[in-house]
Amino acid sequence: MFTNTVQPNIISLFSSTSSEPLSLFSQQTDESLAADSFIHFLNDASSLPPPSPPAVLCSMPALDDRDELNIGYGLYQTVLHIQSPTLRMTFIRSPPITDPGDRDLGLKHKWLHLQVRNVGREWSFDIGIVDKSGRRGVVRCSTFQVHDVYDFPRSSESIFDADHSVIYAHLLTSSYQKEPKLAISPVPNAQPVLHLPLSFPQPSSRPLTAWSTITLNLPSLIPHFSTLAGMHQLDDGEGGRHDINRPVTLSAINTPVPSGTYSHLSYIKIYATCRLRRIWLSDLLSDSQVPWEFELYGT
């Protein structure tokens, strides 16, 4: 979509207050759950207008033990409400899946930012990343994984705090596994999936807002694919262990794993359930480079 275009230092993929906020996205809902699976624009502070019947908004979780109404924690702005008990069936995606000619965003920025509100339900989003050799992988961030934490050195952490609302993330493994593993589908040509857990601030931490800014350093995610693949002691054809600096392939099902140098972001997919204000990419992390309208402001 953007591969052959000049890319400025900051690109906004989604803004809930723009004239056509979903112009770069396709959307899908679960038609079997008309009352609880929908995508709807509303004012964050008042939750108005309500969605069309029979859809019913879920209640917002309390952010302060002393204030169940969450007065002052919302935004007096239009935001996108994505809701469903079936995450995989309700989402927005860029580039649109309805256009086979735009299957790859081709955005080369190093930093991805999302402004999202925790609505007290499970939530997830996927991003597709590609290395310089064209090997593809999926990074799946979610709030619902049961896990044991596997910590990488601080220099390779991929999620940082912002706007006084902290999003924590570590590579993890299911509690039924003894070591971290990549999720690999037996389907031919399926892309490997790297899981990152997310945890919104707890009410006991008294966050200043219901909103959080999630920031991912995309190049730092590439080495985790080959590192975790190397932990499985895959056969390198010589009876030895893979060198994580070499291209890695899960030989059992011939799945290439991203490694080496990061190239670009291929897609982003935001699942239920959350409220979304903005998605943008940038070359620099510095807050001074962000336009004022990208910031979160209290009432």
Coordinates of C-alpha atoms in Angstrom, one line a residue, residues 13-299:
L13 CA -3.0 5.0 10.1
F14 CA -6.1 5.7 12.2
S15 CA -7.6 8.7 14.0
S16 CA -11.1 8.4 15.6
T17 CA -11.7 12.1 15.1
S18 CA -10.9 12.3 11.4
S19 CA -13.5 12.6 8.6
E20 CA -13.0 9.1 7.3
P21 CA -11.3 7.2 10.2
L22 CA -11.7 3.7 8.7
S23 CA -10.7 4.6 5.2
L24 CA -7.6 2.3 5.4
F25 CA -9.3 -0.5 7.2
S26 CA -11.8 -3.3 6.7
Q27 CA -14.0 -4.4 9.5
Q28 CA -15.7 -7.6 10.5
T29 CA -18.2 -8.5 13.2
D30 CA -19.8 -11.8 14.4
E31 CA -23.2 -11.9 12.7
S32 CA -24.4 -14.6 15.1
L33 CA -24.0 -12.2 18.1
A34 CA -25.9 -9.1 17.0
A35 CA -26.4 -7.8 20.6
D36 CA -22.7 -8.1 21.6
S37 CA -20.5 -8.0 18.5
F38 CA -20.3 -4.6 16.9
I39 CA -18.0 -1.7 15.9
H40 CA -19.3 1.7 16.8
F41 CA -18.1 5.3 17.1
L42 CA -19.2 7.2 20.3
N43 CA -18.1 9.8 22.8
D44 CA -15.8 8.2 25.3
A45 CA -16.9 10.2 28.3
S46 CA -20.7 9.8 27.8
S47 CA -20.8 6.6 25.7
L48 CA -23.2 8.3 23.4
P49 CA -24.7 7.8 20.9
P50 CA -25.6 4.2 21.8
P51 CA -25.2 1.5 19.1
S52 CA -28.2 0.5 17.0
P53 CA -30.4 -2.1 18.6
P54 CA -30.1 -4.9 19.5
A55 CA -26.5 -4.1 20.3
V56 CA -25.8 -3.2 23.9
L57 CA -22.6 -1.6 25.3
C58 CA -20.7 -3.4 27.9
S59 CA -20.1 -1.5 31.2
M60 CA -16.8 0.2 31.9
P61 CA -14.6 -1.1 34.7
A62 CA -13.9 1.1 37.7
L63 CA -10.5 2.7 37.7
D64 CA -10.6 4.0 41.2
D65 CA -11.9 2.1 44.2
R66 CA -13.5 5.4 45.4
D67 CA -15.2 6.3 42.1
E68 CA -17.1 3.7 40.3
L69 CA -18.5 6.2 37.8
N70 CA -15.0 6.9 36.4
I71 CA -15.7 10.6 36.3
G72 CA -12.9 12.5 34.7
Y73 CA -11.1 9.4 33.3
G74 CA -12.7 9.4 29.9
L75 CA -12.0 11.6 26.8
Y76 CA -14.5 14.1 25.5
Q77 CA -13.8 12.9 22.0
T78 CA -15.2 10.5 19.5
V79 CA -13.5 7.1 19.8
L80 CA -14.0 3.7 18.2
H81 CA -15.6 1.0 20.4
I82 CA -14.9 -2.6 19.3
Q83 CA -16.9 -5.1 21.3
S84 CA -17.4 -8.9 21.1
P85 CA -17.1 -12.0 23.3
T86 CA -15.5 -13.7 20.2
L87 CA -12.3 -11.9 19.6
R88 CA -11.3 -13.7 16.4
M89 CA -14.6 -12.8 14.7
T90 CA -14.6 -9.0 15.5
F91 CA -11.8 -6.8 14.3
I92 CA -10.6 -4.0 12.1
R93 CA -7.6 -4.6 9.7
S94 CA -5.3 -2.5 7.6
P95 CA -4.7 -3.0 4.7
P96 CA -8.3 -4.0 4.0
I97 CA -8.8 -7.7 3.4
T98 CA -11.4 -6.9 0.8
D99 CA -8.8 -5.5 -1.6
P100 CA -6.4 -8.3 -2.8
G101 CA -4.1 -5.6 -4.3
D102 CA -3.3 -4.0 -1.0
R103 CA -2.1 -7.0 1.1
D104 CA 1.0 -5.3 2.5
L105 CA 1.3 -1.9 4.2
G106 CA 5.0 -1.6 3.4
L107 CA 5.6 0.9 6.2
K108 CA 9.3 1.0 7.3
H109 CA 9.0 3.1 10.5
K110 CA 10.7 1.7 13.6
W111 CA 8.0 2.6 16.2
L112 CA 4.3 1.7 16.3
H113 CA 2.0 3.5 18.7
L114 CA -1.6 2.7 19.7
Q115 CA -3.9 4.7 22.0
V116 CA -6.4 2.3 23.6
R117 CA -8.8 2.2 26.5
N118 CA -9.2 -0.9 28.7
V119 CA -12.9 -1.8 28.9
G120 CA -12.5 -4.8 31.2
R121 CA -12.7 -7.5 28.7
E122 CA -10.1 -9.6 26.9
W123 CA -8.3 -7.8 24.1
S124 CA -5.8 -8.6 21.4
F125 CA -4.1 -7.2 18.4
D126 CA -1.8 -8.6 15.7
I127 CA 1.0 -7.0 13.6
G128 CA 2.7 -8.6 10.6
I129 CA 6.5 -7.9 10.4
V130 CA 8.8 -8.7 7.5
D131 CA 12.6 -9.0 7.4
K132 CA 15.0 -7.8 4.6
S133 CA 14.9 -11.3 3.1
G134 CA 11.1 -11.4 2.9
R135 CA 10.6 -13.8 5.8
R136 CA 7.3 -13.0 7.6
G137 CA 6.0 -13.4 11.1
V138 CA 3.1 -12.3 13.3
V139 CA 3.4 -10.7 16.7
R140 CA 0.3 -11.2 18.8
C141 CA -0.2 -9.0 21.9
S142 CA -3.1 -10.0 24.2
T143 CA -4.4 -9.6 27.7
F144 CA -5.7 -13.1 28.2
Q145 CA -2.8 -15.4 28.1
V146 CA -2.0 -17.7 31.1
H147 CA 1.7 -17.6 31.3
D148 CA 5.1 -18.0 32.9
V149 CA 7.3 -14.9 32.3
Y150 CA 10.4 -15.2 30.2
D151 CA 12.5 -12.0 30.5
F152 CA 14.9 -10.8 27.8
P153 CA 17.6 -8.3 28.6
R154 CA 16.3 -4.7 29.1
S155 CA 18.0 -3.6 25.9
S156 CA 15.6 -5.8 23.9
E157 CA 12.3 -4.8 25.7
S158 CA 9.7 -3.8 23.2
I159 CA 7.0 -2.0 25.2
F160 CA 7.5 1.2 27.2
D161 CA 5.4 3.4 29.4
A162 CA 3.8 6.6 28.2
D163 CA 1.4 9.2 29.4
H164 CA 1.5 7.9 33.0
S165 CA -0.3 4.7 32.0
V166 CA 2.1 1.7 31.8
I167 CA 1.7 -1.3 29.5
Y168 CA 3.8 -4.2 30.6
A169 CA 4.9 -6.9 28.2
H170 CA 7.2 -9.9 28.3
L171 CA 7.7 -12.9 26.1
L172 CA 5.8 -15.7 27.6
T173 CA 4.9 -19.4 27.4
S174 CA 1.7 -21.2 28.4
S175 CA 1.7 -22.6 31.9
Y176 CA 1.5 -26.0 30.3
Q177 CA 4.8 -25.6 28.6
K178 CA 8.3 -25.8 30.2
E179 CA 9.9 -23.3 27.9
P180 CA 9.0 -20.4 25.6
K181 CA 7.8 -21.5 22.2
L182 CA 6.7 -20.0 18.9
A183 CA 3.2 -20.8 17.9
I184 CA 3.5 -22.7 14.6
S185 CA 0.4 -23.8 12.6
P186 CA 0.6 -27.2 10.8
V187 CA -1.1 -25.4 7.8
P188 CA 1.4 -25.1 4.9
N189 CA 2.9 -21.6 4.5
A190 CA 1.4 -20.4 7.8
Q191 CA 3.4 -17.6 9.5
P192 CA 5.0 -18.2 12.9
V193 CA 3.3 -16.3 15.7
L194 CA 5.2 -14.6 18.6
H195 CA 3.1 -14.1 21.7
L196 CA 3.5 -11.0 23.9
P197 CA 1.2 -10.6 26.9
L198 CA -0.3 -7.2 27.9
S199 CA -1.4 -6.1 31.3
F200 CA -3.3 -2.9 31.9
P201 CA -2.7 -0.9 35.1
Q202 CA -4.7 -2.2 38.0
P203 CA -7.1 0.1 39.9
S204 CA -4.9 -0.2 43.0
S205 CA -2.2 1.7 41.1
R206 CA -4.6 4.7 40.7
P207 CA -3.9 5.4 37.0
L208 CA -4.4 9.0 35.9
T209 CA -6.5 8.0 32.9
A210 CA -8.5 5.1 31.5
W211 CA -6.3 5.4 28.4
S212 CA -2.9 4.0 27.6
T213 CA -0.4 4.5 24.8
I214 CA 1.2 1.3 23.7
T215 CA 4.6 1.7 22.0
L216 CA 6.4 -1.1 20.1
N217 CA 9.9 -1.0 18.7
L218 CA 9.4 -3.2 15.7
P219 CA 13.0 -4.0 14.8
S220 CA 13.6 -5.3 18.3
L221 CA 11.0 -8.0 17.8
I222 CA 12.8 -9.7 14.9
P223 CA 15.5 -11.4 17.0
H224 CA 13.0 -13.0 19.4
F225 CA 11.7 -15.3 16.6
S226 CA 15.1 -16.8 15.9
T227 CA 16.1 -16.8 19.6
L228 CA 13.0 -18.8 20.6
A229 CA 13.3 -21.1 17.5
G230 CA 17.0 -21.7 18.5
M231 CA 15.9 -22.8 22.0
H232 CA 14.2 -25.8 20.4
Q233 CA 17.6 -27.2 19.2
L234 CA 16.3 -27.5 15.6
D235 CA 18.3 -29.8 13.3
D236 CA 20.6 -27.7 11.2
G237 CA 21.5 -30.6 8.9
E238 CA 24.8 -31.3 10.7
G239 CA 23.4 -32.6 14.0
G240 CA 24.0 -29.4 15.8
R241 CA 22.0 -26.4 17.1
H242 CA 21.0 -23.5 14.9
D243 CA 23.1 -20.4 15.1
I244 CA 20.6 -17.6 15.9
N245 CA 22.5 -15.3 13.6
R246 CA 21.7 -17.5 10.6
P247 CA 18.3 -17.7 8.9
V248 CA 16.1 -20.1 10.8
T249 CA 13.6 -22.6 9.4
L250 CA 11.3 -24.9 11.4
S251 CA 12.3 -27.8 9.3
A252 CA 9.5 -30.1 10.4
I253 CA 6.9 -28.0 8.5
N254 CA 9.3 -25.9 6.4
T255 CA 8.3 -22.6 8.0
P256 CA 10.8 -19.7 7.6
V257 CA 11.3 -17.6 10.8
P258 CA 12.1 -13.9 10.5
S259 CA 15.7 -13.1 11.4
G260 CA 18.4 -10.5 10.5
T261 CA 17.4 -7.0 9.7
Y262 CA 13.8 -5.6 10.0
S263 CA 12.2 -4.4 6.8
H264 CA 8.6 -3.2 7.2
L265 CA 5.2 -3.6 8.8
S266 CA 2.9 -5.7 6.6
Y267 CA -0.5 -5.3 8.4
I268 CA -2.2 -4.5 11.7
K269 CA -5.3 -6.1 13.1
I270 CA -7.2 -4.8 16.1
Y271 CA -9.5 -7.3 17.8
A272 CA -12.3 -6.8 20.3
T273 CA -12.8 -5.7 23.0
C274 CA -11.4 -2.1 23.4
R275 CA -11.8 1.5 22.6
L276 CA -9.4 3.0 20.1
R277 CA -8.3 6.6 19.6
R278 CA -5.3 6.6 17.3
I279 CA -2.7 4.3 15.6
W280 CA 0.5 5.9 14.1
L281 CA 4.0 5.0 13.2
S282 CA 7.2 7.1 13.6
D283 CA 10.9 6.9 13.0
L284 CA 11.8 8.3 16.5
L285 CA 10.5 7.6 20.0
S286 CA 11.0 11.1 21.2
D287 CA 7.7 12.7 22.4
S288 CA 8.9 16.1 21.1
Q289 CA 8.4 14.8 17.6
V290 CA 4.7 14.0 18.1
P291 CA 2.1 16.5 17.0
W292 CA 0.1 18.0 19.9
E293 CA -3.2 16.4 18.7
F294 CA -1.6 12.9 19.2
E295 CA -1.3 13.5 22.9
L296 CA -3.8 12.4 25.6
Y297 CA -5.2 15.3 27.6
G298 CA -7.2 15.1 30.9
T299 CA -10.5 16.9 31.4

